């Protein structure tokens, strides 16, 4: 029978929770009993075929291993609402994500450190924790760089070039020349602090196989309970007045079971669910808590605020010479290696070329620090060698080898969303308002990203060598340098979408301190992407790994 008392209770068996549990279990003194408990609402997905392969990624999004969380209608996107997939499984969203491995630029980490007043979060200080997880595949012609990368960590990290000659896509050289023509530098290693340029795509797939955290991490000294949903964190009563603070002492599960935490409770349920757990536990805006009959334990109106996400839009391109076998669907595009991950070679990260246009639009100092850095990565642009379909571009491109897709994404949003409560039950999803496109700065910045993505394909010699024209959705203008702001905004409002990178709903410096401790509460921490105080310009899983590794050392030492 499982114990009802542990030193540490980790709420959420996602990526952060499992990394934290594995590392923490090794840092603690030897014991006859397991001292770390992970409580996960989902189940173990490690025998589910579509979870285990890159080809099943889209099926995973709508599977029982995924919450389908409703997103409130967005007033800036014509009142559109949607649902988003969030992992409900051991491994969390690492069991359903796209597997891209990008760290983000040094300047993002250094801004993080500046905002929270703790150099522990600066890039140079965090590199050892980024290295710790990696087992970087070697690329022919490149020497090991042990100052930046790990080569014996639990997660195999594979640059596309490490899979040559088999996985060398036919359009690689043309795409590289296309970007060179507009002055974008080629960066062989975009995960070494400098990513502004054309970087080699790196992924966490190994020959199309997903690496589930619960399989690659050592969890032998951890108790893991699946199918266990936490309703609330509980607290010890405070005696007297003065400076005493409530102390977390355990959790209540749905169904009524109580489990005791002798030292700490750590919430790792992700950007959408973590603020929900806090509010259900009495930590949040008293006005919001009172609406649902929840006693306020610690008043903090920032809980659930500062939600940010990356916003994207796709474009479909008709190829000039589909008979050459340049894209998925062509009978000549048959090498099995082409299908072992995302069909792409590069990501272009870059700053806005007309940053001065944003300067008068950005009001708060926090937003100015984010947006007006000349070394920021404001945009991400990728070209995929397939017609990705209506969900990506707004049109049903046939998968016949005649089309490729470009996705442009805006990475430095100043628009802030929120997470609030639908009810006093954890079994009801939270109310999520992402609030995309709320600021004029975001509109101006994203327009620039779209125009850049279009111009590099249409106005370079290399781009014109393989692209015939854009195929826009019916009723919309093609995107060119001459497309009006109004035409762009209409297409964005009707067809733009989340890149599934939510962050910041329990931001460090506002909800937690720089050691991830919940402000105003003892013995309670948050370790997941909800604490990011900066919308990191990357696919966040690498940063989540490092955040959990960093926090584990502090927790193990009692810091």
XYZ file of C-alpha atoms in Angstrom:
559
model
C 0.000 0.000 0.000
C 1.301 3.467 -0.890
C 2.422 5.712 1.927
C 0.259 8.687 2.919
C 3.283 10.747 3.957
C 6.302 11.892 1.930
C 8.972 14.510 2.336
C 8.173 15.964 -1.089
C 4.946 15.831 -3.073
C 5.181 16.801 -6.735
C 1.823 17.683 -8.266
C 1.994 16.803 -11.964
C 4.004 14.050 -13.644
C 4.883 16.062 -16.725
C 8.330 16.934 -17.978
C 9.178 19.321 -15.132
C 7.727 17.094 -12.423
C 9.584 13.971 -13.547
C 12.926 15.735 -14.040
C 12.556 17.285 -10.608
C 11.578 13.973 -9.004
C 14.448 12.067 -10.595
C 17.089 14.609 -9.651
C 15.707 15.303 -6.195
C 15.530 11.590 -5.336
C 19.274 11.343 -5.990
C 20.154 14.452 -3.991
C 18.361 13.333 -0.840
C 20.101 11.251 1.854
C 19.644 7.460 1.517
C 16.427 6.159 3.082
C 14.609 2.869 3.467
C 11.447 4.465 2.096
C 10.759 6.577 -0.952
C 10.669 10.248 0.001
C 9.364 11.723 -3.256
C 5.816 11.250 -4.572
C 4.592 12.269 -8.031
C 0.847 12.589 -8.516
C -0.274 12.535 -12.162
C -3.871 12.824 -13.369
C -3.174 10.956 -16.613
C -1.836 7.503 -17.372
C 1.390 6.005 -18.674
C 1.497 6.443 -22.496
C 4.592 4.325 -23.072
C 2.736 1.488 -24.804
C 0.634 3.713 -27.069
C 1.871 3.450 -30.649
C 0.863 6.915 -31.856
C 2.556 8.519 -28.839
C 5.823 6.766 -29.592
C 6.397 7.933 -33.175
C 6.726 11.297 -34.872
C 4.078 10.261 -37.387
C 1.499 10.040 -34.580
C 2.067 13.499 -33.154
C -1.156 15.021 -34.478
C -3.218 12.043 -33.348
C -1.720 12.456 -29.873
C -3.152 15.969 -29.639
C -6.724 14.684 -29.669
C -6.118 11.444 -27.773
C -6.994 10.425 -24.198
C -3.417 11.423 -23.331
C -4.304 15.061 -23.972
C -6.579 17.551 -22.283
C -8.609 19.495 -24.826
C -8.717 22.837 -23.056
C -11.162 25.446 -24.355
C -9.764 28.873 -25.171
C -12.112 31.814 -24.708
C -13.226 33.806 -27.763
C -10.559 36.328 -28.697
C -11.952 39.789 -29.365
C -8.939 40.649 -31.532
C -9.357 37.546 -33.718
C -12.979 38.082 -34.740
C -14.225 36.391 -31.599
C -12.685 33.058 -32.568
C -12.418 30.372 -29.914
C -10.539 27.111 -30.083
C -9.216 24.244 -28.013
C -5.588 23.497 -27.230
C -3.940 20.151 -26.487
C -2.120 19.805 -23.171
C -0.502 16.567 -22.073
C -2.502 14.363 -19.701
C 0.032 11.609 -19.221
C 3.294 10.730 -17.576
C 5.613 13.075 -19.410
C 2.922 15.729 -19.749
C 3.155 17.682 -22.984
C 6.492 15.991 -23.732
C 4.309 12.980 -24.582
C 2.432 14.861 -27.305
C 4.663 17.726 -28.480
C 6.454 18.206 -31.797
C 9.892 17.429 -30.416
C 11.786 20.557 -31.524
C 14.874 21.308 -29.432
C 15.668 25.016 -29.274
C 17.112 26.801 -26.248
C 16.468 30.415 -27.167
C 18.971 33.279 -27.218
C 21.368 34.283 -24.473
C 19.661 37.664 -24.270
C 16.372 36.073 -23.113
C 18.020 34.363 -20.148
C 19.972 37.480 -19.259
C 16.750 39.514 -19.332
C 15.157 36.878 -17.078
C 18.014 37.290 -14.593
C 17.691 41.069 -14.719
C 13.925 41.032 -14.165
C 14.104 38.785 -11.088
C 17.380 40.160 -9.712
C 19.131 36.783 -9.653
C 22.058 35.913 -11.925
C 21.271 32.207 -11.444
C 18.888 32.565 -14.393
C 21.385 34.242 -16.727
C 22.498 32.202 -19.710
C 26.046 31.510 -18.551
C 24.826 30.371 -15.124
C 22.126 28.133 -16.596
C 24.232 26.458 -19.289
C 25.401 23.657 -16.922
C 21.748 22.708 -16.378
C 20.990 22.872 -20.091
C 23.993 20.607 -20.717
C 23.022 18.161 -17.994
C 20.022 16.752 -19.834
C 21.598 16.465 -23.282
C 23.261 13.646 -25.116
C 24.065 15.611 -28.254
C 24.572 13.588 -31.413
C 27.841 14.348 -33.162
C 27.862 16.059 -36.541
C 30.571 15.110 -39.014
C 33.083 17.909 -39.333
C 32.155 19.575 -36.027
C 34.111 19.040 -32.831
C 32.493 18.519 -29.454
C 31.713 21.735 -27.606
C 31.505 20.700 -23.985
C 31.262 24.320 -22.859
C 27.798 24.467 -24.433
C 26.525 20.910 -24.783
C 26.246 17.662 -22.895
C 27.074 14.326 -24.489
C 26.058 11.828 -21.799
C 22.686 13.095 -20.539
C 19.440 11.099 -20.602
C 17.926 12.816 -23.666
C 19.375 12.168 -27.117
C 19.378 15.413 -29.087
C 19.752 15.063 -32.848
C 20.662 17.809 -35.321
C 19.341 17.051 -38.799
C 22.899 17.025 -40.140
C 23.826 14.185 -37.779
C 21.436 12.026 -39.833
C 23.135 12.614 -43.170
C 23.487 11.384 -45.860
C 20.076 9.735 -45.645
C 18.122 12.701 -44.300
C 19.419 15.403 -46.622
C 16.344 17.042 -48.073
C 16.394 17.991 -51.777
C 15.590 21.674 -51.165
C 18.184 22.208 -48.425
C 20.760 24.072 -50.490
C 18.154 26.240 -52.227
C 16.584 27.276 -48.926
C 19.988 28.103 -47.458
C 20.912 30.232 -50.497
C 17.541 31.959 -50.315
C 18.310 33.236 -46.831
C 21.916 34.073 -47.662
C 20.676 36.385 -50.416
C 18.893 38.578 -47.872
C 21.904 38.708 -45.572
C 20.853 36.137 -42.973
C 23.934 34.411 -41.605
C 24.153 30.647 -41.298
C 24.679 29.383 -37.733
C 25.749 25.720 -37.455
C 24.785 25.612 -33.750
C 21.799 27.734 -32.809
C 21.735 26.257 -29.298
C 24.901 27.966 -28.096
C 23.466 31.331 -27.103
C 23.381 33.040 -30.506
C 20.415 31.968 -32.607
C 19.694 35.019 -34.752
C 20.297 33.634 -38.201
C 19.588 30.466 -40.144
C 20.105 27.634 -37.666
C 20.189 23.896 -38.194
C 17.030 22.225 -36.973
C 17.572 20.066 -33.873
C 15.004 17.650 -32.483
C 14.391 15.216 -29.662
C 13.262 12.380 -31.946
C 15.579 9.416 -32.452
C 14.828 7.761 -35.782
C 11.196 8.841 -35.416
C 10.943 7.528 -31.825
C 9.732 9.767 -29.000
C 11.807 9.815 -25.818
C 9.303 9.770 -22.977
C 10.636 11.369 -19.771
C 9.373 8.495 -17.633
C 11.463 6.086 -19.728
C 14.721 8.024 -20.052
C 14.920 9.336 -16.471
C 15.911 7.308 -13.409
C 12.788 7.223 -11.252
C 13.639 4.104 -9.235
C 13.547 6.018 -5.938
C 10.296 7.847 -6.726
C 6.713 6.808 -5.979
C 4.523 7.612 -8.993
C 0.752 7.467 -8.856
C -1.153 7.887 -12.106
C -4.877 8.585 -12.275
C -4.439 10.854 -9.249
C -5.860 14.361 -9.608
C -5.022 16.932 -6.952
C -7.928 19.180 -5.959
C -5.956 21.538 -3.712
C -2.819 22.102 -1.688
C -3.457 22.177 2.052
C -1.801 24.336 4.685
C -0.831 24.216 8.323
C -2.703 26.586 10.606
C -0.825 29.731 11.533
C -0.625 30.503 15.227
C -0.379 34.144 16.219
C 0.115 37.191 14.061
C 3.336 38.961 13.091
C 5.314 37.640 10.154
C 4.072 34.060 10.178
C 3.083 32.647 6.800
C 0.897 29.656 5.947
C 2.922 26.521 5.238
C 1.941 23.876 2.690
C 1.580 20.529 4.439
C 0.052 18.244 1.817
C -2.607 17.846 -0.851
C -6.213 16.739 -1.133
C -7.002 14.482 -4.085
C -10.264 14.293 -5.983
C -12.178 11.657 -4.064
C -11.114 12.966 -0.657
C -7.751 11.301 0.031
C -5.203 13.486 1.832
C -1.457 12.989 1.436
C 1.004 14.663 3.823
C 4.110 16.538 2.711
C 6.683 16.676 5.497
C 8.883 19.243 3.740
C 7.475 20.717 0.532
C 4.761 20.581 -2.101
C 5.930 21.421 -5.625
C 3.301 22.211 -8.278
C 4.323 21.252 -11.822
C 1.017 21.104 -13.668
C 1.869 23.530 -16.465
C 1.014 27.036 -17.540
C -2.766 26.517 -17.661
C -3.335 24.179 -14.713
C -0.802 25.501 -12.193
C -2.616 28.813 -11.587
C -5.847 26.833 -11.352
C -4.372 24.626 -8.606
C -3.098 27.688 -6.750
C -6.463 29.456 -6.889
C -8.346 26.338 -5.798
C -5.936 26.227 -2.860
C -6.733 29.804 -1.845
C -3.804 31.621 -3.459
C -4.807 34.343 -5.895
C -6.964 37.402 -6.370
C -9.434 37.478 -3.447
C -12.184 38.773 -5.752
C -11.755 35.749 -8.042
C -11.605 33.314 -5.122
C -14.677 34.772 -3.436
C -16.737 34.267 -6.618
C -16.231 30.524 -6.185
C -16.519 30.307 -2.409
C -12.801 29.730 -1.842
C -11.149 31.047 1.327
C -8.191 33.305 0.651
C -4.993 31.862 2.137
C -2.624 34.294 0.411
C -3.810 37.254 -1.643
C -1.930 37.647 -4.926
C -3.763 39.182 -7.902
C -0.892 38.166 -10.223
C -1.804 34.471 -10.104
C -3.045 33.529 -13.563
C -1.999 36.851 -15.082
C 0.871 37.609 -17.510
C -0.002 34.596 -19.701
C 1.885 34.800 -22.992
C 2.084 32.542 -26.017
C 3.614 32.537 -29.490
C 1.327 33.415 -32.393
C 1.719 31.993 -35.901
C 0.374 31.962 -39.448
C 1.213 29.671 -42.363
C 1.628 30.214 -46.096
C 1.334 27.589 -48.853
C 3.696 27.747 -51.834
C 3.156 26.076 -55.198
C 6.397 24.512 -56.423
C 7.711 25.258 -59.897
C 9.058 21.766 -60.474
C 7.119 19.194 -58.407
C 8.291 16.530 -60.842
C 11.744 16.741 -59.233
C 10.539 15.099 -56.016
C 11.095 18.069 -53.707
C 8.270 17.574 -51.209
C 6.260 14.943 -49.360
C 3.693 13.328 -51.611
C 5.928 13.065 -54.614
C 6.568 9.474 -55.750
C 10.267 10.411 -55.816
C 10.258 11.646 -52.212
C 10.580 8.147 -50.790
C 13.624 7.881 -48.527
C 12.247 6.603 -45.171
C 14.618 8.928 -43.299
C 12.699 11.918 -44.653
C 9.765 10.897 -42.466
C 11.644 10.375 -39.178
C 10.798 13.854 -37.887
C 9.616 17.218 -39.130
C 10.371 17.595 -42.889
C 12.661 20.609 -42.622
C 16.306 21.629 -42.391
C 16.379 25.053 -40.783
C 14.761 27.584 -38.494
C 15.342 31.252 -39.186
C 15.352 33.309 -36.004
C 15.733 37.021 -36.286
C 15.214 40.541 -34.986
C 12.719 42.930 -36.479
C 14.299 44.946 -39.261
C 12.272 48.062 -38.463
C 12.524 48.071 -34.678
C 12.143 51.852 -34.609
C 8.489 51.452 -35.629
C 7.776 49.669 -32.346
C 9.542 52.164 -30.088
C 6.635 54.623 -29.713
C 4.142 51.749 -29.307
C 5.740 50.045 -26.304
C 4.787 51.776 -23.081
C 5.854 49.829 -19.968
C 9.510 49.404 -19.048
C 9.020 45.646 -18.819
C 7.787 45.530 -22.415
C 10.483 47.930 -23.624
C 13.145 45.678 -22.105
C 11.592 42.733 -23.955
C 10.916 44.199 -27.374
C 13.496 46.929 -27.956
C 16.610 44.791 -27.439
C 18.602 44.759 -30.689
C 19.723 41.174 -29.934
C 16.206 39.822 -29.328
C 14.766 37.034 -31.447
C 11.460 38.577 -32.480
C 10.471 36.034 -35.110
C 10.786 32.414 -36.138
C 10.292 31.338 -39.752
C 10.360 27.724 -40.919
C 9.878 26.107 -44.313
C 8.464 22.587 -44.285
C 8.753 20.355 -47.320
C 5.068 19.429 -47.412
C 1.676 20.965 -47.978
C 0.693 21.013 -44.299
C -3.013 21.549 -44.868
C -5.826 23.769 -43.679
C -4.864 23.844 -40.015
C -1.539 25.428 -40.883
C -2.333 27.623 -43.903
C -6.096 27.933 -44.221
C -6.270 25.874 -47.424
C -6.532 22.171 -48.162
C -3.327 21.647 -50.092
C -3.149 18.139 -51.527
C -0.272 16.010 -50.260
C 0.947 15.366 -53.794
C 4.439 16.837 -53.746
C 3.343 20.101 -55.391
C 3.311 22.296 -52.272
C 5.513 23.343 -49.383
C 4.607 25.407 -46.328
C 6.167 28.313 -44.480
C 5.155 29.193 -40.930
C 5.959 32.590 -39.422
C 5.762 32.991 -35.654
C 6.037 36.083 -33.448
C 8.157 35.438 -30.359
C 8.156 38.648 -28.271
C 4.483 39.326 -27.534
C 3.483 42.192 -25.282
C -0.167 41.058 -25.224
C -1.010 39.379 -21.929
C -3.690 36.803 -21.311
C -5.109 35.250 -18.168
C -6.169 32.024 -16.486
C -9.132 32.185 -14.118
C -11.567 29.704 -12.586
C -14.690 28.235 -14.117
C -15.667 26.630 -10.823
C -14.279 25.421 -7.503
C -13.554 21.975 -8.986
C -10.264 20.922 -10.573
C -12.282 18.656 -12.858
C -13.697 21.686 -14.669
C -11.136 23.251 -17.034
C -9.873 26.732 -16.220
C -11.034 29.778 -18.160
C -8.201 30.660 -20.537
C -8.068 33.997 -22.341
C -4.850 34.094 -24.386
C -5.708 37.623 -25.612
C -3.557 37.438 -28.730
C -3.014 40.648 -30.687
C -4.090 42.965 -27.878
C -1.308 45.494 -28.500
C -0.395 47.538 -31.542
C 3.250 46.555 -31.021
C 2.372 42.888 -31.587
C 0.477 43.742 -34.750
C 3.351 45.760 -36.207
C 5.899 43.107 -35.264
C 3.939 40.181 -36.669
C 3.261 42.000 -39.926
C 7.014 42.397 -40.342
C 7.547 38.684 -39.729
C 4.978 37.747 -42.378
C 6.366 40.154 -44.952
C 9.859 38.854 -44.360
C 8.731 35.242 -44.772
C 7.027 36.116 -48.045
C 9.790 38.291 -49.472
C 12.540 35.727 -48.982
C 10.594 33.213 -51.057
C 9.346 35.627 -53.723
C 12.087 38.218 -54.128
C 15.296 36.184 -54.080
C 16.799 34.358 -57.013
C 17.081 31.153 -55.000
C 13.485 31.389 -53.768
C 12.128 31.975 -57.259
C 14.078 28.962 -58.492
C 11.702 26.579 -56.711
C 8.632 28.647 -55.701
C 6.046 29.492 -58.340
C 3.662 31.549 -56.187
C 1.787 31.670 -52.928
C -1.610 29.988 -52.853
C -3.635 32.062 -50.386
C -6.953 30.967 -48.891
C -9.933 31.963 -51.006
C -10.852 35.596 -50.461
C -7.486 36.670 -49.056
C -4.676 38.627 -50.642
C -1.282 37.052 -51.255
C 1.320 38.222 -48.760
C 3.971 40.406 -50.390
C 5.938 43.508 -49.444
C 3.040 45.544 -50.863
C 0.210 43.818 -48.990
C -1.585 46.426 -46.896
C -1.730 46.315 -43.116
C -5.497 45.917 -43.343
C -5.195 42.880 -45.620
C -2.638 41.282 -43.328
C -4.691 41.976 -40.217
C -7.780 40.386 -41.779
C -5.894 37.205 -42.586
C -4.263 37.118 -39.171
C -7.562 37.675 -37.362
C -9.298 34.951 -39.368
C -6.551 32.339 -39.613
C -3.752 32.963 -37.082
C -3.195 30.359 -34.390
C -1.250 29.454 -31.278
C 2.130 27.775 -31.572
C 1.307 25.945 -28.316
C 3.998 27.623 -26.225
C 2.097 29.076 -23.220
C 4.275 30.608 -20.508
C 4.270 33.044 -17.617
C 0.903 32.622 -15.866
C 2.660 32.415 -12.465
C 5.603 34.602 -13.402
C 8.771 34.710 -11.349
C 8.998 37.976 -9.460
C 5.200 38.212 -9.306
C 3.931 34.840 -8.051
C 7.156 33.032 -7.130
C 10.549 34.320 -6.015
C 13.773 33.558 -7.871
C 14.026 30.137 -6.181
C 10.511 29.193 -7.389
C 8.990 29.598 -3.891
C 5.406 30.868 -3.895
C 5.408 34.372 -2.447
C 3.635 34.580 0.918
C 3.600 30.806 1.468
C 6.180 28.531 3.033
C 6.996 25.027 1.762
C 5.341 25.546 -1.641
C 7.047 25.972 -5.016
C 6.163 26.039 -8.683
C 8.461 24.471 -11.273
C 7.194 24.608 -14.855
C 6.849 27.068 -17.749
C 4.271 29.093 -15.831
C 7.131 30.742 -13.894
C 8.944 32.100 -16.972
C 8.994 35.910 -16.584
C 10.037 36.292 -20.241
C 8.265 34.759 -23.261
C 11.270 32.677 -24.247
C 12.005 32.815 -27.976
C 12.161 29.053 -28.414
C 10.209 25.825 -28.236
C 10.138 25.742 -24.430
C 10.918 22.136 -23.472
C 14.688 22.645 -23.216
C 14.135 25.559 -20.825
C 11.687 23.482 -18.756
C 14.303 20.744 -18.396
C 16.885 23.264 -17.215
C 14.457 25.016 -14.850
C 13.659 21.718 -13.138
C 17.346 20.787 -12.874
C 18.157 24.206 -11.391
C 15.282 24.107 -8.884
C 16.088 20.537 -7.773
C 19.449 21.623 -6.376
C 17.873 24.411 -4.349
C 15.142 22.137 -3.013
C 17.650 19.431 -2.127
C 19.675 21.954 -0.136
C 16.617 23.550 1.426
C 17.367 26.900 -0.262
